PDB file of C-alpha atoms in Angstrom:
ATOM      1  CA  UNK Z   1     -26.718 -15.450   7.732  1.00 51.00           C
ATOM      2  CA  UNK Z   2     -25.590 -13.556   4.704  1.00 66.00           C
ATOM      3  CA  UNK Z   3     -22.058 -11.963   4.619  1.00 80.00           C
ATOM      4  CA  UNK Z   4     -21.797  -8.178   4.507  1.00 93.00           C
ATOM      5  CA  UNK Z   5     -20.743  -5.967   1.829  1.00 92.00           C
ATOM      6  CA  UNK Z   6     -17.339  -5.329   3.754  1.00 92.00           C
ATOM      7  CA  UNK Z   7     -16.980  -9.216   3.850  1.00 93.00           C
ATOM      8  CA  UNK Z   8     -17.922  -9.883   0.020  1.00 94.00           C
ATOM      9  CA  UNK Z   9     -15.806  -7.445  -1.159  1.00 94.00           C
ATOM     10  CA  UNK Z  10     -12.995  -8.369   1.021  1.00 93.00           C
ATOM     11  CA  UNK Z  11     -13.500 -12.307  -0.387  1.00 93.00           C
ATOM     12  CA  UNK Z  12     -13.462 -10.939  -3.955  1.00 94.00           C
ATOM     13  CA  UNK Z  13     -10.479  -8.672  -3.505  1.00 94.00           C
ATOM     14  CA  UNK Z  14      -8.445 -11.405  -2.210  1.00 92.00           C
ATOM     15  CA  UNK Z  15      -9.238 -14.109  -4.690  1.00 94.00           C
ATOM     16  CA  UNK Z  16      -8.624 -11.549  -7.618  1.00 94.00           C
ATOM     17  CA  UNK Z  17      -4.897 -11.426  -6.893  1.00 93.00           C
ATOM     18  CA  UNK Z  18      -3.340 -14.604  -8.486  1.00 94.00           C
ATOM     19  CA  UNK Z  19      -5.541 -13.183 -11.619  1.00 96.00           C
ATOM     20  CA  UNK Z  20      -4.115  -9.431 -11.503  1.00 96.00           C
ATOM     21  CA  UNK Z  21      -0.538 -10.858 -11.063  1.00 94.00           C
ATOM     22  CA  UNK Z  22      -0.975 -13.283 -14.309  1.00 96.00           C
ATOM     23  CA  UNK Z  23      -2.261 -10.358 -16.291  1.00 97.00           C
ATOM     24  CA  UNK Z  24       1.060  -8.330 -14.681  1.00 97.00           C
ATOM     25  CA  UNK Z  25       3.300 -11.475 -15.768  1.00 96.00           C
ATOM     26  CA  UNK Z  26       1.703 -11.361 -19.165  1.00 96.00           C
ATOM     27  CA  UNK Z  27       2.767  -7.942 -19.811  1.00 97.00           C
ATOM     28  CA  UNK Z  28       5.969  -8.389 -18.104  1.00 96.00           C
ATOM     29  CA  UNK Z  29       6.438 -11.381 -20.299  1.00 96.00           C
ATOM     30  CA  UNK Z  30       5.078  -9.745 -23.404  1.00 95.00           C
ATOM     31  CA  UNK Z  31       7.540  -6.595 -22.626  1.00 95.00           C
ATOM     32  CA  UNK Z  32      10.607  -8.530 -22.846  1.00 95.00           C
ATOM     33  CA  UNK Z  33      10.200  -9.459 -26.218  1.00 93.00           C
ATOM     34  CA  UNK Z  34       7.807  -6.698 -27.348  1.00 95.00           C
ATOM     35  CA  UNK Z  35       8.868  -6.390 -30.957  1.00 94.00           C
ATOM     36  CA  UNK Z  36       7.554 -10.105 -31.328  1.00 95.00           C
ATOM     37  CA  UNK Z  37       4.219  -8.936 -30.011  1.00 94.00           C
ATOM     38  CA  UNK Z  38       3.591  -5.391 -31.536  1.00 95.00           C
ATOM     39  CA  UNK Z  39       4.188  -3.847 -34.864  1.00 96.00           C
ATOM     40  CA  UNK Z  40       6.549  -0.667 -34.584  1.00 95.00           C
ATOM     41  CA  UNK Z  41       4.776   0.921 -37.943  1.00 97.00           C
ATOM     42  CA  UNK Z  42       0.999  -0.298 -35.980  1.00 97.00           C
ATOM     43  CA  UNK Z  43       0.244   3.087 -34.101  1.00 98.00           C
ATOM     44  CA  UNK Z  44      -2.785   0.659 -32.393  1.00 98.00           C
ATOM     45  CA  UNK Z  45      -0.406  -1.591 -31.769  1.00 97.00           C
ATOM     46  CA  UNK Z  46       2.601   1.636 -29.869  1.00 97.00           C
ATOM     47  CA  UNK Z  47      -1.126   2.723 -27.952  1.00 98.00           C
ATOM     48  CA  UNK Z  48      -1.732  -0.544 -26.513  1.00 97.00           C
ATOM     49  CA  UNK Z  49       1.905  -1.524 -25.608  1.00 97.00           C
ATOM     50  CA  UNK Z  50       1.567   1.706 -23.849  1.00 97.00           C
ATOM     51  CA  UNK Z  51      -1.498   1.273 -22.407  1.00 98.00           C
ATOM     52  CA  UNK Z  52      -0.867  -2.070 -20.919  1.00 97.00           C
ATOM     53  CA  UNK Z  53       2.061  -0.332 -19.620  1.00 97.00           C
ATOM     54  CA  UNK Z  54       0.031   2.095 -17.782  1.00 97.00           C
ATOM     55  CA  UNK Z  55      -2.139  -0.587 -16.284  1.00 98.00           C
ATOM     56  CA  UNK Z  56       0.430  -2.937 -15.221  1.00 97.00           C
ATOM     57  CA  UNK Z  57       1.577   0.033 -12.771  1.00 96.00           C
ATOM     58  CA  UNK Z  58      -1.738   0.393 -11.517  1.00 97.00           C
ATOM     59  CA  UNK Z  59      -2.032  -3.147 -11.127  1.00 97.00           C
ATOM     60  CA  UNK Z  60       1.036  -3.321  -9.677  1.00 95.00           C
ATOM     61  CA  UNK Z  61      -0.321  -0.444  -7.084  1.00 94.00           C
ATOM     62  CA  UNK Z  62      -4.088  -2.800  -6.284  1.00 95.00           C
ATOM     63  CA  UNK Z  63      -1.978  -5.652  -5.297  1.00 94.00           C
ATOM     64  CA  UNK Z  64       0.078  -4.013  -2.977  1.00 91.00           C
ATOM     65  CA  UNK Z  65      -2.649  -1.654  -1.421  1.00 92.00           C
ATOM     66  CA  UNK Z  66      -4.560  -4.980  -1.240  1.00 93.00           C
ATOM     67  CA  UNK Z  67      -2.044  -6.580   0.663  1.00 91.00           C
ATOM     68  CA  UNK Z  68      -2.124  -3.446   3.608  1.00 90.00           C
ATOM     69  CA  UNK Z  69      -5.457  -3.911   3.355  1.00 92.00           C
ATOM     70  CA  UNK Z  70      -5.623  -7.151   4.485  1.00 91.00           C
ATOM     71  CA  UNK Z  71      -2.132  -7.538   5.939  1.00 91.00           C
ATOM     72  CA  UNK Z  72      -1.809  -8.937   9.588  1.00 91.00           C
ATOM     73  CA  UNK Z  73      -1.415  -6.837  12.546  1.00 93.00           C
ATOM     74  CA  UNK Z  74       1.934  -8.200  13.878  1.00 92.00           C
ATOM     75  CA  UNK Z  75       2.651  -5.055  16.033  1.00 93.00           C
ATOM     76  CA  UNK Z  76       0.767  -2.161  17.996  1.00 96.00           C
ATOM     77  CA  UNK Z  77       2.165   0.294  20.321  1.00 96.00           C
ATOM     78  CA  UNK Z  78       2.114   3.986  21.234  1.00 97.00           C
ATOM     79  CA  UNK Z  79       4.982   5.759  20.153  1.00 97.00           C
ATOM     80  CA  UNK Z  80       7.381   7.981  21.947  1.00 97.00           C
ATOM     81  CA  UNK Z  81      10.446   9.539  21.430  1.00 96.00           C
ATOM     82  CA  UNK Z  82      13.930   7.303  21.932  1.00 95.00           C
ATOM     83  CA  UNK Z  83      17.232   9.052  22.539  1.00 94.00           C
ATOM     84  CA  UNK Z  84      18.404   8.541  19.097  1.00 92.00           C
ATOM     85  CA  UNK Z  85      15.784  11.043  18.035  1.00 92.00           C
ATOM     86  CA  UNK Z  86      13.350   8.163  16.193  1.00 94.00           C
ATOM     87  CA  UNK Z  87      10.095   7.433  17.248  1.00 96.00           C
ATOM     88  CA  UNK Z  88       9.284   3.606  18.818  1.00 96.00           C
ATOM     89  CA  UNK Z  89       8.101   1.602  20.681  1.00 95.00           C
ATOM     90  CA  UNK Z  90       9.126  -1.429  22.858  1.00 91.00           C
ATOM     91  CA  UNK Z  91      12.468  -2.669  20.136  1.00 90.00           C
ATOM     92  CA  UNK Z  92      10.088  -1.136  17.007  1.00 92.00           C
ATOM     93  CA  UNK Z  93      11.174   2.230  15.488  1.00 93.00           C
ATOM     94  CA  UNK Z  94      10.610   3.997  12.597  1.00 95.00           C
ATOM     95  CA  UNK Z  95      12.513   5.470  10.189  1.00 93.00           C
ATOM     96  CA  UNK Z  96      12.250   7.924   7.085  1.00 95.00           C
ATOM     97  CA  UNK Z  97       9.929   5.708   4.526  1.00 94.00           C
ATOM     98  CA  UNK Z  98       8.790   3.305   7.341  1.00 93.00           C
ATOM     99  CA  UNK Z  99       5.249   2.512   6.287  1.00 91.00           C
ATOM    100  CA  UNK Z 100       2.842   2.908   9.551  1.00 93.00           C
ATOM    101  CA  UNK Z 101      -0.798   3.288  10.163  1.00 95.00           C
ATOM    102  CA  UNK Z 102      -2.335   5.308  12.901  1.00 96.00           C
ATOM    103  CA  UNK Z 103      -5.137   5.575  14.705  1.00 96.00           C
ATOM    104  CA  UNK Z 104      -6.816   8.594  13.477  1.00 93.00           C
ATOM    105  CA  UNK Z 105      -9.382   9.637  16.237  1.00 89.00           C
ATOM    106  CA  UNK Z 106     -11.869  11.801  14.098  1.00 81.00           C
ATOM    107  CA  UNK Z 107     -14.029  14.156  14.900  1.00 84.00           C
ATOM    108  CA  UNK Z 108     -17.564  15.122  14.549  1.00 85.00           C
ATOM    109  CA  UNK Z 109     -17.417  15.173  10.810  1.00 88.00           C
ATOM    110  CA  UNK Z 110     -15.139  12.104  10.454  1.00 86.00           C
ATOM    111  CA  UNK Z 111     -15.635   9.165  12.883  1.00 92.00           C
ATOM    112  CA  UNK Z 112     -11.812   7.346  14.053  1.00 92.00           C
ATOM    113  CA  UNK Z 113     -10.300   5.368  11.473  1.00 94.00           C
ATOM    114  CA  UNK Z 114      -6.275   3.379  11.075  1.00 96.00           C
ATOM    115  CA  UNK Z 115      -4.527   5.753   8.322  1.00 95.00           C
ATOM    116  CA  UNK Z 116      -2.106   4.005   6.533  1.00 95.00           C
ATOM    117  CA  UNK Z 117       1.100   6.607   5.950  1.00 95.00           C
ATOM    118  CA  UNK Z 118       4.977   6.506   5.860  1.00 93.00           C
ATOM    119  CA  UNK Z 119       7.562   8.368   8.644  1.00 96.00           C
ATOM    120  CA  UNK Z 120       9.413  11.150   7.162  1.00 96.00           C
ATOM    121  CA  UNK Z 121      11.690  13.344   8.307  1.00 95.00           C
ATOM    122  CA  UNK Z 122      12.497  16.946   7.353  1.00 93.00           C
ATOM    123  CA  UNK Z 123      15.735  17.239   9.226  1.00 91.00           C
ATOM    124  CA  UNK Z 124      14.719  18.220  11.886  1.00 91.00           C
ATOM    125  CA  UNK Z 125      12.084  16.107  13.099  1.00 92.00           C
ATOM    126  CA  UNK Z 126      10.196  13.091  11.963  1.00 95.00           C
ATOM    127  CA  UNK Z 127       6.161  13.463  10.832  1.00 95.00           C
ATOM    128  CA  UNK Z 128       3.398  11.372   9.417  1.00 95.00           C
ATOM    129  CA  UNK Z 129       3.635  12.281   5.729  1.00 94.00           C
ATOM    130  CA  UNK Z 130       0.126  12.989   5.299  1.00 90.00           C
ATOM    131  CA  UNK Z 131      -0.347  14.775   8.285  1.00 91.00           C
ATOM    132  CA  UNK Z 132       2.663  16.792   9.339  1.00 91.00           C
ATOM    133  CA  UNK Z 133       0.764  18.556  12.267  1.00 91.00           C
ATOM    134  CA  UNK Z 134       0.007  15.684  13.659  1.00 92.00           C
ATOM    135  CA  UNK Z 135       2.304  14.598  16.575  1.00 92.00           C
ATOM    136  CA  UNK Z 136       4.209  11.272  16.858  1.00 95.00           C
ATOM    137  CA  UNK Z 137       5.271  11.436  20.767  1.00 95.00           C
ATOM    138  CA  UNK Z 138       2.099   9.439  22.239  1.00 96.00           C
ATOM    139  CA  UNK Z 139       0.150   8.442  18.375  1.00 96.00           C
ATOM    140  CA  UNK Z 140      -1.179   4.875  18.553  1.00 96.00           C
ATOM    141  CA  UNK Z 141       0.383   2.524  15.634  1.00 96.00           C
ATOM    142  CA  UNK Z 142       0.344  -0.996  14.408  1.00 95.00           C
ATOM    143  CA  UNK Z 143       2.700  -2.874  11.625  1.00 91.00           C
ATOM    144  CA  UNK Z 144       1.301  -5.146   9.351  1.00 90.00           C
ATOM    145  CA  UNK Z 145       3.004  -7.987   8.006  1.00 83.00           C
ATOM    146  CA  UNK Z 146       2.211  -8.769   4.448  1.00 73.00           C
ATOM    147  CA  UNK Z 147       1.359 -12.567   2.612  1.00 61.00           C
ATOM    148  CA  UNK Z 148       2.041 -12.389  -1.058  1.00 57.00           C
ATOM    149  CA  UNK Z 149       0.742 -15.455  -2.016  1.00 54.00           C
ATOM    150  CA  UNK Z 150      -2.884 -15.680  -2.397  1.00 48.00           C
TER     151      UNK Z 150
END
């Protein structure tokens, strides 16, 4: 049986991430002694220093959205409010930049999906940062816990 798109593109995404963090190293590397590897008075030369600049944030950005992506599920759990004003479950809370997905249940347009987002709080109350209608008290969550070595 063949494997699906979801399941080919998955494989490839994860065994492109040792490459993308050599090519991040590289420019790292290249970076710290930059003079040695670019002429000042070579505007080619300022572009592409710049450039690679540019794409080492971006690469920096794949990796890491690559990791949620594929991330374990170490957590799950409906959240409600706890006397301190945060929003848990069981001994889990969250915080102002906790990173959270949640189960988004569509509608007819858009069928349920997990959202990856981030807690914030506007001091008064804490919200989904993409969604700030959307209430916490009773939103289904999980935590993912992250391998960075490929």
């Amino acid at each position: 049986m063949s494997k699906s798109f979801k399941d080919q593109i998955s494989n490839k995404l994860v065994r492109m991430i040792p490459q993308l963090n050599e090519v991040i190293g590289n420019i790292d590397s290249a970076e710290e002694s930059w003079t040695s590897h670019y002429s000042q008075n070579n505007p080619q030369d300022m572009y592409l220093r710049d450039m690679f600049q540019r794409i080492n944030g971006k690469l920096g950005m794949a990796i890491w959205l690559m990791f949620q992506a594929f991330g374990e599920v170490v957590e799950e759990g409906i959240l409600r409010k706890r006397p301190d004003g945060r929003y848990g479950f069981g001994s889990t809370y969250f915080t102002t930049g906790s990173k959270v997905e949640y189960l988004d249940h569509g509608d007819q347009d858009v069928p349920a999906r997990w959202v990856y987002s981030h807690v914030q709080h506007n001091g008064k109350e804490y919200y989904i940062s993409d969604n700030a209608s959307l209430s916490l008290d009773g939103l289904l969550v999980r935590v993912k816990r992250f391998y960075t070595t490929y």
